[in-house]
Coordinates of C-alpha atoms and ligand atoms in Angstrom, one line a residue:
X46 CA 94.9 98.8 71.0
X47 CA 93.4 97.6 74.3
X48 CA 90.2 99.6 73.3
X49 CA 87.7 96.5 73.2
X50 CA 89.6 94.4 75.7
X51 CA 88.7 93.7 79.2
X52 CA 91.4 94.7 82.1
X53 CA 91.9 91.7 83.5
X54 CA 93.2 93.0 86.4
X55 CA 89.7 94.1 87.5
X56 CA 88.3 91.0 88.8
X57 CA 88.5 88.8 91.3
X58 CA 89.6 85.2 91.5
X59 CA 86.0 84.2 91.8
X60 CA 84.6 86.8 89.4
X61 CA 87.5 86.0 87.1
X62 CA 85.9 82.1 87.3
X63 CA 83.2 83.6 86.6
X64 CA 83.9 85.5 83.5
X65 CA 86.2 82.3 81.8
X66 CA 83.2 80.0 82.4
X67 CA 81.0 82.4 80.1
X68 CA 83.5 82.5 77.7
X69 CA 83.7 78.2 77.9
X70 CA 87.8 77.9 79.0
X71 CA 88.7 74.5 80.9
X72 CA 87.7 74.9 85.0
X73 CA 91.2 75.5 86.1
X74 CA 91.8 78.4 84.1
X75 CA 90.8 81.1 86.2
X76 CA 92.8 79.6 89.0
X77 CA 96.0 79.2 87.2
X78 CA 95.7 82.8 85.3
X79 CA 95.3 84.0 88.7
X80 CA 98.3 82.4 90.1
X81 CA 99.9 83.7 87.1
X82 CA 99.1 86.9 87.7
X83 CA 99.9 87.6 90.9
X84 CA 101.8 84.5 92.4
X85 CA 104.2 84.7 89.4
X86 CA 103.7 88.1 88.3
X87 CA 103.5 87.7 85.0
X88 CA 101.3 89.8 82.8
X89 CA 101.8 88.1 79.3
X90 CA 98.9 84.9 78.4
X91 CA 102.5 83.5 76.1
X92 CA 104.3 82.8 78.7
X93 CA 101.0 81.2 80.6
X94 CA 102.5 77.6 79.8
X95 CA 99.9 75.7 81.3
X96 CA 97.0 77.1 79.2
X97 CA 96.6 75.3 75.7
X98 CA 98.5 77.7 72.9
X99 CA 95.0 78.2 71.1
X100 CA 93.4 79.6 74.2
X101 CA 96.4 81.7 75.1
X102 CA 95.4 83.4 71.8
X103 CA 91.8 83.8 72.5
X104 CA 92.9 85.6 75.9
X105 CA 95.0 87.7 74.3
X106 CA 92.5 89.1 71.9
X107 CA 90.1 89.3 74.9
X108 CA 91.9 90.9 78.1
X109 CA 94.6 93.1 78.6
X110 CA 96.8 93.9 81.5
X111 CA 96.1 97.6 82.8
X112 CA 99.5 99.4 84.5
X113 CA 99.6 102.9 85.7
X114 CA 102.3 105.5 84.2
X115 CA 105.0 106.4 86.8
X116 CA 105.0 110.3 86.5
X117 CA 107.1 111.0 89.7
X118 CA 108.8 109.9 92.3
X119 CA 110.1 111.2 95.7
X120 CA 112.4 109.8 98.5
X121 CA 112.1 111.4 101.6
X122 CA 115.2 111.8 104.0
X123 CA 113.7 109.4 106.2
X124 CA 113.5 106.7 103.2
X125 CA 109.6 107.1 102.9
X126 CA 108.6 107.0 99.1
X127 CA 106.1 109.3 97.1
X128 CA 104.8 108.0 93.8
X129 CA 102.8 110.2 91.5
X130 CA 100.7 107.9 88.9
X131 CA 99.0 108.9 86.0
X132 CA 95.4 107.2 85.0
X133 CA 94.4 106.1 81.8
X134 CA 92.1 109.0 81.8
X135 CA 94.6 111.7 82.5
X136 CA 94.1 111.9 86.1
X137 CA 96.3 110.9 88.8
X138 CA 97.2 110.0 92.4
X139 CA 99.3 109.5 94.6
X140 CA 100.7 106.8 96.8
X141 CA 103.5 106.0 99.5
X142 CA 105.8 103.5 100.7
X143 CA 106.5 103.8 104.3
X144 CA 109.5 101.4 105.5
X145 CA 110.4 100.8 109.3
X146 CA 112.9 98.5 111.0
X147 CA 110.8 95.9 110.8
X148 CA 107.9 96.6 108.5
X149 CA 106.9 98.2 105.6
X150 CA 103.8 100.3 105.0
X151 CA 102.3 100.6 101.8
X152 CA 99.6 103.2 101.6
X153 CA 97.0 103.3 99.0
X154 CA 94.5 106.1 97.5
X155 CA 90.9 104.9 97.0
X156 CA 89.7 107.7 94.7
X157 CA 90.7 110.6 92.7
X158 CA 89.9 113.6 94.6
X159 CA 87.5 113.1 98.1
X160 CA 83.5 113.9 98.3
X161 CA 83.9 114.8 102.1
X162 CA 86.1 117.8 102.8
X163 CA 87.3 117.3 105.8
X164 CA 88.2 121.5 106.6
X165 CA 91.8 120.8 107.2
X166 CA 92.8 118.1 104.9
X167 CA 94.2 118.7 101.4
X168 CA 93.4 115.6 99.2
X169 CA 89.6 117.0 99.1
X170 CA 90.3 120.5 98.1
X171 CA 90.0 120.1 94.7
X172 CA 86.9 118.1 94.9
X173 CA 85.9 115.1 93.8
X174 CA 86.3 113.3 90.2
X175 CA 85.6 109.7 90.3
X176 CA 86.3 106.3 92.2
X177 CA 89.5 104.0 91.3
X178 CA 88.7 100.9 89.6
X179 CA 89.8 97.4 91.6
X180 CA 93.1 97.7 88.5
X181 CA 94.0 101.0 89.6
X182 CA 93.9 100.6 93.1
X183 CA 95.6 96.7 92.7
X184 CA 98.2 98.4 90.1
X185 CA 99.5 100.8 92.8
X186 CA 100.4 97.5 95.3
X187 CA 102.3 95.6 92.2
X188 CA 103.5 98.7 90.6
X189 CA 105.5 99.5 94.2
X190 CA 106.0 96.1 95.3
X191 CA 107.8 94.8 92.2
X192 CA 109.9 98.1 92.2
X193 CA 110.9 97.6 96.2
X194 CA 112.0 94.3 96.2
X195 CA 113.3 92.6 98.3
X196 CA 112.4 95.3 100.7
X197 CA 108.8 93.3 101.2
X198 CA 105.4 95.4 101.9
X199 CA 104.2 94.1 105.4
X200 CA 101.5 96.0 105.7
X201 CA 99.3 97.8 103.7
X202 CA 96.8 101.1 105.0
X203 CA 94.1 102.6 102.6
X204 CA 94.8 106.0 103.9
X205 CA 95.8 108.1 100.9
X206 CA 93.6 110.0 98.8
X207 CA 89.6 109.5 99.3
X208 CA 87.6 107.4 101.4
X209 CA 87.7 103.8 101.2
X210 CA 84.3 103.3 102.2
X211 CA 82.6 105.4 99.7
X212 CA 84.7 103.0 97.1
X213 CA 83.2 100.4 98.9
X214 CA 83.2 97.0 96.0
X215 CA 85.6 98.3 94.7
X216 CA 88.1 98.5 98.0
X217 CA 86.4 95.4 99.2
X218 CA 87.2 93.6 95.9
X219 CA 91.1 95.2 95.9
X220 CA 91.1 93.3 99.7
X221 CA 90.3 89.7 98.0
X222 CA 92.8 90.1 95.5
X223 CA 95.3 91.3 97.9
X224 CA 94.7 88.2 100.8
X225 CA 94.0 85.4 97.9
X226 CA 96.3 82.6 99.3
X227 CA 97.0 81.5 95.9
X228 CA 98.4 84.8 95.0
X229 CA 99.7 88.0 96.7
X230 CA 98.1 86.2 100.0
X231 CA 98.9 88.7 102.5
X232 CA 97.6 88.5 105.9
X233 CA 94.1 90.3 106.8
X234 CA 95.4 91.4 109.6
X235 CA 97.7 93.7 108.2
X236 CA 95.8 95.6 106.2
X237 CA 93.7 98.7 107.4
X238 CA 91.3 101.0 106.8
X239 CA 91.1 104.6 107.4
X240 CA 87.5 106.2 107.5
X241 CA 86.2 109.9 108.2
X242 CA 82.7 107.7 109.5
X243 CA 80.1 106.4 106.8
X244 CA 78.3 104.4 109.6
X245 CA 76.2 102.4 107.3
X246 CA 79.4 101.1 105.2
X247 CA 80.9 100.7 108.8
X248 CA 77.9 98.4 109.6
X249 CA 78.2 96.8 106.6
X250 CA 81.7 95.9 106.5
X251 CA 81.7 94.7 109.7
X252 CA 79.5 91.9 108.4
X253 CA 81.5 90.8 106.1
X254 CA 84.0 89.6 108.4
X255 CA 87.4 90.2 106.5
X256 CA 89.9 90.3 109.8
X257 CA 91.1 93.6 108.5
X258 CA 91.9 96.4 110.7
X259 CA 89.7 99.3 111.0
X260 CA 90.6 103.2 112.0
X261 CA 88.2 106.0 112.2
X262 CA 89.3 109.7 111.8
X263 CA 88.0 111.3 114.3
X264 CA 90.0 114.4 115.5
X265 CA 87.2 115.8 118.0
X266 CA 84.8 114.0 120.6
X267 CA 82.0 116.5 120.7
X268 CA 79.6 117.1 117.5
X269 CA 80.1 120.8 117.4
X270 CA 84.1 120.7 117.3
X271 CA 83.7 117.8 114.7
X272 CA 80.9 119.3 112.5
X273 CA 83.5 122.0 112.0
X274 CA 86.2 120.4 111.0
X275 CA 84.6 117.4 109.0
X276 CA 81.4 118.3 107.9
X277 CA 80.5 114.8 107.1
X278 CA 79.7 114.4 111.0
X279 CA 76.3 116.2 110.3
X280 CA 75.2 113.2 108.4
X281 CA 76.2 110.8 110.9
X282 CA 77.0 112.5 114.4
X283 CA 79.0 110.3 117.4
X284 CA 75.6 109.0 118.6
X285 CA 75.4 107.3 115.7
X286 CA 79.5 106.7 114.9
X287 CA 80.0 105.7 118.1
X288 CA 77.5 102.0 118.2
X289 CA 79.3 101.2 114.9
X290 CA 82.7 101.4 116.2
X291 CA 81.5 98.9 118.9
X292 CA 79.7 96.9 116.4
X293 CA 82.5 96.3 114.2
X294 CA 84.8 95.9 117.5
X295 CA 82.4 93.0 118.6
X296 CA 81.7 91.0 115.2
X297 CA 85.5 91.7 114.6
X298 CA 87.0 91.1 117.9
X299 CA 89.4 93.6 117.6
X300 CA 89.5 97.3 118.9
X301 CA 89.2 99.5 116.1
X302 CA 91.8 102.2 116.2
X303 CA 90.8 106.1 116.8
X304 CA 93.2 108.8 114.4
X305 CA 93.0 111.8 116.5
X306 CA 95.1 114.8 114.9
X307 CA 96.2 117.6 116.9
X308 CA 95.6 121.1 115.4
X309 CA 97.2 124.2 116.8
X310 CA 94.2 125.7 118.6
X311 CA 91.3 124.1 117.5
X312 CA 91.3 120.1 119.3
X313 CA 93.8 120.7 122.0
X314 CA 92.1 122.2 124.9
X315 CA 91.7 120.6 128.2
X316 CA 87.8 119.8 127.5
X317 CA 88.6 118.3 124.2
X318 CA 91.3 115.7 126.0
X319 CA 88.4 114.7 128.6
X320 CA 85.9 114.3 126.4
X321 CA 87.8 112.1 124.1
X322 CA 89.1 110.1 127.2
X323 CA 85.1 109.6 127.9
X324 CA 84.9 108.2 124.8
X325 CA 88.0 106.1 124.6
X326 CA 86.6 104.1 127.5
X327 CA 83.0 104.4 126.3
X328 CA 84.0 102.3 123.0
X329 CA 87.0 100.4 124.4
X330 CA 88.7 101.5 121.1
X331 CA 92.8 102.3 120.5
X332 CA 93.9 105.7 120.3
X333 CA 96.1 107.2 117.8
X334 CA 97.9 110.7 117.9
X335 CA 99.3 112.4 115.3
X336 CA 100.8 116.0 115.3
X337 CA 99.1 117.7 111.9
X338 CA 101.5 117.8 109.1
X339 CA 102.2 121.3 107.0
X340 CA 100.4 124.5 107.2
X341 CA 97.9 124.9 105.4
X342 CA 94.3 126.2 104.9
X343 CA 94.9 128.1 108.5
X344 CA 95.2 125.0 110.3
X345 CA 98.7 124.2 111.7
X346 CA 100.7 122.3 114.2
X347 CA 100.7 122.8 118.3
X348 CA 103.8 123.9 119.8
X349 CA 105.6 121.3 122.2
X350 CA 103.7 122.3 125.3
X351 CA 100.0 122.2 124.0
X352 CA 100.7 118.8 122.6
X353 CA 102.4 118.0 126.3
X354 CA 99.1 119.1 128.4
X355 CA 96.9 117.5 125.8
X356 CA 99.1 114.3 126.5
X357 CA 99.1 114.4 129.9
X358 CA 95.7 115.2 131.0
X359 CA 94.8 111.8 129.1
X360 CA 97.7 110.2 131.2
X361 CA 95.6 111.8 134.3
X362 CA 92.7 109.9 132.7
X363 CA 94.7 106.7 132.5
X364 CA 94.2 106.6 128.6
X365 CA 96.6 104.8 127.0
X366 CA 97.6 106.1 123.3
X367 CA 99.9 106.1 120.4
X368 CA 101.9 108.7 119.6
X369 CA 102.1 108.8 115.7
X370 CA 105.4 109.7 114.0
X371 CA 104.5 111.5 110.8
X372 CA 106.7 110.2 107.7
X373 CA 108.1 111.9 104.8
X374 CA 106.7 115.7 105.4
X375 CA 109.9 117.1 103.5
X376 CA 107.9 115.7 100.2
X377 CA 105.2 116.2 101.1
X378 CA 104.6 112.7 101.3
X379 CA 102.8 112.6 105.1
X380 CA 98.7 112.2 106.7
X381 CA 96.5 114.3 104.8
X382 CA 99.3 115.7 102.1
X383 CA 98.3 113.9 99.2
X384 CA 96.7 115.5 96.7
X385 CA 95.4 114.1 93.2
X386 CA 96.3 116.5 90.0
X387 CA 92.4 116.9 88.4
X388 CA 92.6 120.2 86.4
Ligands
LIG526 N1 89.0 109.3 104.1 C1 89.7 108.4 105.0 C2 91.1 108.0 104.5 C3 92.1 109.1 104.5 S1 93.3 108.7 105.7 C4 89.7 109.1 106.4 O1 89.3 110.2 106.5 O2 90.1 108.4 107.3 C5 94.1 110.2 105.9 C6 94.2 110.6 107.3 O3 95.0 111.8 107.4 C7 92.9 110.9 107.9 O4 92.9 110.5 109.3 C8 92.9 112.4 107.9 O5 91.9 113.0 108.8 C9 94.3 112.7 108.2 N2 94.8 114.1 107.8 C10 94.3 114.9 106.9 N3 95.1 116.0 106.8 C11 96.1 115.8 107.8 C12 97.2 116.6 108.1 N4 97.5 117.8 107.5 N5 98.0 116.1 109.1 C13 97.8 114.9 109.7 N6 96.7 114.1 109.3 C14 95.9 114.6 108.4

């Protein structure tokens, strides 16, 4: 039925202006659909009682509003939430909802499957099938949000399945939607990105300026260790990661925030903790911890003491860092568990 129909959900408030003008609706249109839409959260041109009853007809025969197919859903026993969605197309991924005392995290999958195969992380096993359309990644945020309520989403993190930066318009666009002041408006500032280190998208979304947060996955501080476990550091090694962190710190005056995860064995030696201290100074940038989560494709977690000495020889550096608490591992539901179904 929606077959020659656009998803309205796909567009932007200015591209939605855009798109009305060709089609010769009133100025104001785009604005109030837009309002509609995600201001008022309603997803029916009837009920749009501000637009003129013929013209609430012609946009009925010409957009449609896009939803994704709850398939399954998980509560962890620490109240974190998996959600398993089905695509129009069959595929699927995965998102979760990540409340604290006195936030709420939402995080949000970029692609089905991931190009860059990161040796220890599970959402790129299965390879890569396609990017997420601005609906599908949008539809996850209303989808959860108008479920939750009142429990409100504070924060949002594109950290769950693919890489953000290889979606690029299309996470850029989902951003827009996401901080419209007439709309969801949700502060800049509380939404992040995750990245395994496409330094030219780096580069480039620096310039744009959108006062969103940015992480890097880094997980080693020498090119050999980090060529091993994510081979996209061959492409762009840490002499040329490391000025893009500092550019995007400058332009956007904040430090961008380093995801170090610490695998049994392979990034917890002595060397590895001084060499990361080096470059903790070097770029001024935050550091994040995080214990790995599962066990899986031979890579597991370090025992209490081998986290302990990595810890404190960066204390002996003077290195100040977060400790991350994983959430939701009983459902699989943590870092680098999600997985897209593409068979
Ligand atoms: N592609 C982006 C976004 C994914 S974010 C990126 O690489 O940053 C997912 C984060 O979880 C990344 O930092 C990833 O390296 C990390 N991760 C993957 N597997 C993990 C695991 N088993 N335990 C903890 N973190 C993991």
């Amino acid at each position: 039925m929606n077959k020659n129909k656009i998803d309205i959900k796909n567009f932007t408030s200015e591209e939605l202006i855009k798109v009305l003008e060709k089609g010769k609706f009133p100025k104001f249109y785009a604005k109030q659909i837009f309002i509609w839409i995600y201001e008022k959260r309603v997803e029916d041109f009837h009920l749009m009682t501000d637009l003129s009853k013929e013209n609430r007809d012609v946009l009925q025969n010409m957009f449609y509003f896009s939803n994704l197919e709850l398939l399954k859903e998980e509560t962890s026993s620490d109240g974190t939430k998996k959600f398993l969605f089905g695509l129009e197309d069959g595929l699927s991924i995965e998102s979760v909802f990540i409340p604290e005392v006195k936030r709420s995290t939402l995080c949000l999958s970029t692609q089905v499957g991931c190009k860059f195969d990161c040796s220890f992380c599970v959402s790129g096993k299965k390879g890569f099938k396609r990017d997420l359309k601005v609906s599908e990644i949008i539809n996850q945020y209303l989808f959860i949000a108008d479920k939750i309520r009142p429990d409100k989403i504070t924060n949002i993190v594109f950290m769950g399945i693919g890489e953000p930066l290889d979606n690029f318009d299309n996470t850029i666009k989902t951003i827009k939607i996401l901080t419209k002041q007439r709309g969801l408006c949700l502060a800049a500032r509380r939404i992040s990105i995750s990245t395994c280190g496409l330094v030219p998208e780096i580069y480039k979304l620096a310039e744009l300026d959108l006062k969103i947060k940015l992480s890097v996955s880094l997980h080693a501080a020498n090119n050999d260790l980090r060529n091993q476990l994510m081979p996209i550091n061959k492409k762009y090694p840490l002499e040329l990661l490391v000025p893009a962190i500092e550019q995007f710190s400058k332009i956007s005056n904040h430090s961008v925030i380093l995801e170090y995860v610490l695998m049994k064995d392979r990034n917890t030696k002595k060397e590895d903790a001084v060499e990361l201290a080096q470059l903790i100074v070097e770029t001024g940038a935050k550091l994040n911890i995080i214990v790995y989560n599962g066990s899986s494709l031979d890579f597991s977690p370090p025992q209490e003491e081998e986290i302990n000495n990595f810890k404190n020889e960066l204390n002996k550096k003077g290195i100040f860092f977060t400790l991350r608490k994983s959430r939701g591992q009983d459902i699989n539901a943590a870092c680098g568990q999600l997985k897209s179904k593409i068979e």
